[in-house]
CSV table of C-alpha atoms in Angstrom, one decimal:
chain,number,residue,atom,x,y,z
A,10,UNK,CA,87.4,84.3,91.3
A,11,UNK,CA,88.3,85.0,94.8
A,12,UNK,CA,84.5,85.0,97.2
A,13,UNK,CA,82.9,88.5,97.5
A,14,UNK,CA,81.7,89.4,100.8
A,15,UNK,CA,78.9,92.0,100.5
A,16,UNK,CA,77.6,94.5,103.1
A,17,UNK,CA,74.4,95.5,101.6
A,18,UNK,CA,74.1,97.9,104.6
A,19,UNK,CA,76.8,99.6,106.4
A,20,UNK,CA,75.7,100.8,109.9
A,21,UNK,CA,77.3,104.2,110.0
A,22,UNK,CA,75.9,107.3,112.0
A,23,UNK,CA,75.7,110.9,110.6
A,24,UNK,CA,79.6,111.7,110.7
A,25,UNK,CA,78.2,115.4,111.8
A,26,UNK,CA,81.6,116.3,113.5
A,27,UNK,CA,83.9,115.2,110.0
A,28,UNK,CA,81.3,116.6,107.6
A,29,UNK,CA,81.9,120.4,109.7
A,30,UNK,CA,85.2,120.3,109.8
A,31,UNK,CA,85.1,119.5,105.9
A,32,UNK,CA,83.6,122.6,105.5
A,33,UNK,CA,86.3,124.0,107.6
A,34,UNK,CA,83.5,124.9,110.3
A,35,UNK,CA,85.3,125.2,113.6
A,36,UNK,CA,82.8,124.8,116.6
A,37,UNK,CA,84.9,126.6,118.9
A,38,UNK,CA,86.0,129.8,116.3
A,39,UNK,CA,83.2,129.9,113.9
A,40,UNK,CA,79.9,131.8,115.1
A,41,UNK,CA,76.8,131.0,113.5
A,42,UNK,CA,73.0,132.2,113.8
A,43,UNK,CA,70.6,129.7,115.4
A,44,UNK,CA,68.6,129.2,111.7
A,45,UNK,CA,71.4,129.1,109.7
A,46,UNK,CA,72.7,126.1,112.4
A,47,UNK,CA,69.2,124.7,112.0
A,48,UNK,CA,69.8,124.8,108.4
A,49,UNK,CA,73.0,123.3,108.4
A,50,UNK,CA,71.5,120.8,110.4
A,51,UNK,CA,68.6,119.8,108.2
A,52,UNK,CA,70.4,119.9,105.1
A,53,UNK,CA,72.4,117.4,106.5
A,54,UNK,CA,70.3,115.1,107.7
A,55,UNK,CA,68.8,115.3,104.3
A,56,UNK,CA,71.9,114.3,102.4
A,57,UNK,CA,72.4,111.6,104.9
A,58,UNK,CA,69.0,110.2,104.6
A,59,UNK,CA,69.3,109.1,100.9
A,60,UNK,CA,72.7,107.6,101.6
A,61,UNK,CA,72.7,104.0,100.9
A,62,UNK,CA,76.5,102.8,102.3
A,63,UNK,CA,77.2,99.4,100.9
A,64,UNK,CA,80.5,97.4,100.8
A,65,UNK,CA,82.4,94.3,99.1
A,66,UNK,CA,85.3,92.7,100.0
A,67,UNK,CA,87.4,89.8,99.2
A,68,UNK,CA,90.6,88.1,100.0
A,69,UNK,CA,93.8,87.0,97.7
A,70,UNK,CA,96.8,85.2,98.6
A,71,UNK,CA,100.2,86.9,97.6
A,72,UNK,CA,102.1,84.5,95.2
A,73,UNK,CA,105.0,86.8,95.0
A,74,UNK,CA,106.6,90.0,95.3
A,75,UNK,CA,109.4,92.5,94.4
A,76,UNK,CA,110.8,96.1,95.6
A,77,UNK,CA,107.9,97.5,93.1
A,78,UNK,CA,105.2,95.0,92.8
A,79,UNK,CA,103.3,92.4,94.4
A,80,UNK,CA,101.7,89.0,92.5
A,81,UNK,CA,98.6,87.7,93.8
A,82,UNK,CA,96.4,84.3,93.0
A,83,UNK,CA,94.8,84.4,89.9
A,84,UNK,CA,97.2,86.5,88.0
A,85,UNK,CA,96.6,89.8,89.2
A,86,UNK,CA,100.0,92.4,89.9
A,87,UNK,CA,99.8,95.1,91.2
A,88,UNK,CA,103.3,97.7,90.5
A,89,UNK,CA,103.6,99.9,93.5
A,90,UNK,CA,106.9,100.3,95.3
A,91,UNK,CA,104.1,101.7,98.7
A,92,UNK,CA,101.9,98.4,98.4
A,93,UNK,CA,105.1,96.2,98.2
A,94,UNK,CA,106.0,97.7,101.3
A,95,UNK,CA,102.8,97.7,102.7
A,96,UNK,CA,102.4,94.0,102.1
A,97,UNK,CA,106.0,93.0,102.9
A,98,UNK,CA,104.7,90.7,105.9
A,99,UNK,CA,101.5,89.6,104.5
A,100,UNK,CA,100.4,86.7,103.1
A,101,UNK,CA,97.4,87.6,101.3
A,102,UNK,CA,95.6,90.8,101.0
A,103,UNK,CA,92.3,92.2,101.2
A,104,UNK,CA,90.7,94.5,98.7
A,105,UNK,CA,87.6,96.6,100.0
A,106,UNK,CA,85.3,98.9,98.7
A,107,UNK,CA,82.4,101.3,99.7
A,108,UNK,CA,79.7,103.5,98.2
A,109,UNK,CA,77.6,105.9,99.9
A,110,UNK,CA,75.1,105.9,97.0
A,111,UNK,CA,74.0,108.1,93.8
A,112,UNK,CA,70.9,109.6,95.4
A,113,UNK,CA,73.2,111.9,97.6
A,114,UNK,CA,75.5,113.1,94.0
A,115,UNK,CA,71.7,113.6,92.4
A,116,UNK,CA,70.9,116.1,95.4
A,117,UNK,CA,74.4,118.1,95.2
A,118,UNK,CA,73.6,118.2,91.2
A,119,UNK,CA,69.9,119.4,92.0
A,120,UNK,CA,71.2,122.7,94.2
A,121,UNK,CA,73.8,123.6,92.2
A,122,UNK,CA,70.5,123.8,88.9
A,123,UNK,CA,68.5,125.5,91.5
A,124,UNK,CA,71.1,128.0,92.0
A,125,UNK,CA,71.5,126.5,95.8
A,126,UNK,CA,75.7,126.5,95.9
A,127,UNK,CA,75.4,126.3,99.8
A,128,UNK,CA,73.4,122.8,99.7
A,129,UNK,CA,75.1,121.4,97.2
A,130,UNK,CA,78.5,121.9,99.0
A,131,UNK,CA,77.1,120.4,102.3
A,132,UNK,CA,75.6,117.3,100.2
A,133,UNK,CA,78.8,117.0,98.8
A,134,UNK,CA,80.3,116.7,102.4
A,135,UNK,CA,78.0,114.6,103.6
A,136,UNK,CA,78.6,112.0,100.6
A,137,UNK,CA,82.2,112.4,101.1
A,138,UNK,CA,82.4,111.7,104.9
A,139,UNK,CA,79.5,109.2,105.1
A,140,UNK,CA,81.9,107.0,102.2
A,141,UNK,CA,84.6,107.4,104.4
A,142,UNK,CA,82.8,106.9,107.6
A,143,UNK,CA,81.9,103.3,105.8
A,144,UNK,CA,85.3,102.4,104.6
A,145,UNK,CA,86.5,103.2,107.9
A,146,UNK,CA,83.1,100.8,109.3
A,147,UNK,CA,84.4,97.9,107.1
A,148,UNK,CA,88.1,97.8,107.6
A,149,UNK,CA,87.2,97.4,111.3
A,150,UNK,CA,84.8,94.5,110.5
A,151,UNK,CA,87.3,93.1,108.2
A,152,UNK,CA,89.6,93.6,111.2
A,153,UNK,CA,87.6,91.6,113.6
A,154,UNK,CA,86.6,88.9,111.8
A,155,UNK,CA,90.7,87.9,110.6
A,156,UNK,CA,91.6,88.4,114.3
A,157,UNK,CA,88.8,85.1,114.8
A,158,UNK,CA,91.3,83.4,112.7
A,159,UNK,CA,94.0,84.3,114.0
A,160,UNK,CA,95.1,86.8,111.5
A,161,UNK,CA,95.3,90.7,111.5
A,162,UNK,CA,95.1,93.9,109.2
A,163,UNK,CA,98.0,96.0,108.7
A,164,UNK,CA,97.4,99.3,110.4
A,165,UNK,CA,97.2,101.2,107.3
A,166,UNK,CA,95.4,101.1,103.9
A,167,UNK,CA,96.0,102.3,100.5
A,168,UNK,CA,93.8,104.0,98.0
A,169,UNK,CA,94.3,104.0,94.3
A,170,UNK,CA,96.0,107.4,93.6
A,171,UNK,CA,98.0,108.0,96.7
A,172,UNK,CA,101.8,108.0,95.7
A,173,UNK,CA,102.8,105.4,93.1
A,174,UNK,CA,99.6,103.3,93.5
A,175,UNK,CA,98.3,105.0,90.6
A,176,UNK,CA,94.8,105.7,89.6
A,177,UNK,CA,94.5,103.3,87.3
A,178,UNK,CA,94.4,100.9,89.4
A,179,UNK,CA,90.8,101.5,89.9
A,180,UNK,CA,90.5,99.4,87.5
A,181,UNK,CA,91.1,96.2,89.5
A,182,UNK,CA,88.9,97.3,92.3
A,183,UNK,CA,86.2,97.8,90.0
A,184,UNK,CA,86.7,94.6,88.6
A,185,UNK,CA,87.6,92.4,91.4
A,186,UNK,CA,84.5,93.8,93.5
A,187,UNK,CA,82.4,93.8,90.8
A,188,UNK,CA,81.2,97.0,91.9
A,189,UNK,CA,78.6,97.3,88.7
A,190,UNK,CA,76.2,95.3,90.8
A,191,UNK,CA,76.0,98.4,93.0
A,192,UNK,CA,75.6,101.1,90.4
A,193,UNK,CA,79.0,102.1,90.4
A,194,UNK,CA,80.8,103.0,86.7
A,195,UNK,CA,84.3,103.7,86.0
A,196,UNK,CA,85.1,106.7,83.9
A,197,UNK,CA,88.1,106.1,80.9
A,198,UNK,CA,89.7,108.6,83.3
A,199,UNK,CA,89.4,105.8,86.9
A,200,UNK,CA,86.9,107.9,88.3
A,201,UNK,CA,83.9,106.6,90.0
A,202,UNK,CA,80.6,107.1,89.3
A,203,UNK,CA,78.9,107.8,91.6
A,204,UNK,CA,82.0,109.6,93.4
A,205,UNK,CA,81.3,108.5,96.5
A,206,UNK,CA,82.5,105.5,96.4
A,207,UNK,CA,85.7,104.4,97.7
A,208,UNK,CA,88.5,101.3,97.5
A,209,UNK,CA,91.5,100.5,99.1
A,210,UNK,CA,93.7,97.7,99.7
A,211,UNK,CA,95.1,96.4,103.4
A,212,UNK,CA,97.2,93.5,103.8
A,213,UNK,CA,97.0,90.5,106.1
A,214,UNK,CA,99.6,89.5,108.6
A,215,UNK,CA,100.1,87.0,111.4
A,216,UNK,CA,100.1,88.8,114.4
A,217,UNK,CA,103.6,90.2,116.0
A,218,UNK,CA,104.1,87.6,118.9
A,219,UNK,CA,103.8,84.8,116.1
A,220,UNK,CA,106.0,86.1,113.3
């Protein structure tokens, strides 16, 4: 098995400014009272509080590939006709992954029993955006330490159930991360538990003055 880089903390601010817009708050169209701001606010920083953003990643060479599917070391193929083409200049590939934690899910369940709907939909923001906000974190640390060697990260990433990269294919992000060492469980249906976790896959290149 290909080495696993953890991230047992991800350095990520309060992604305030996503987690509004979100909730399709516009600063600049929607008014608000100064306590229900306040509110907002410390619900917020609440949620954000029990977020514990960690990461894994790891590296495989590409052995081979096709129009629709791409081989890697170790066995693994993946069929996707949008990470062939992602990968088409790559010569390995790096498989990432983030959670923002269970404690924030626990506090959207907790409103919604208490008969809090409003909390619950901003906890559920804040989870949401503060997972992103570390995917995002990693992919540029990933970034940064390839360009040491020489290498770079193709401008875009894929997640599981975007176009013909299928859902399923959770499974191999759950598997290749190991992502059970961070609480993490996959549903029969390739969901995560918690939800706030997200993978995706970026491929590797030589940069464009060397190819």
């Amino acid at each position: 098995m290909s080495k696993l880089n953890i991230i047992n903390h991800i350095p990520v601010s309060l992604p305030e400014k996503e987690i509004l817009f979100r909730m399709k708050y516009n600063v600049h169209k929607t008014e608000i009272d100064d306590e229900s701001r306040q509110m907002f606010r410390s619900v917020m920083n609440r949620g954000f509080a029990v977020c514990e953003p960690r990461g894994v990643w790891t590296l495989l060479l590409i052995e081979g590939r096709s129009e629709n599917s791409v081989s890697f070391e170790g066995g693994l193929s993946i069929e996707s006709g949008s990470i062939a083409k992602l990968l088409q200049r790559s010569d390995s590939a790096v498989f990432m992954g983030v959670t923002a934690g269970a404690e924030i899910s626990r506090l959207s369940e907790d409103s919604i029993r208490k008969g809090d709907g409003a909390s619950a939909l901003i906890y559920d923001a804040v989870g949401s955006e503060t997972a992103e906000a570390s995917i995002e974190w990693l992919n540029r640390y990933i970034g940064s330490e390839l360009r040491r060697k020489g290498k770079i990260l193709t401008p875009m990433r894929f997640s599981a159930g975007y176009g013909d990269f299928l859902l399923e294919n959770q499974r191999i992000f759950y598997e290749l991360l190991d992502l059970k060492r961070f609480g993490v469980n996959l549903t029969e249906s390739c969901i995560f538990v918690p939800e706030k976790t997200v993978t995706a896959i970026a491929g590797v290149e030589a940069p464009a003055e060397e190819r």
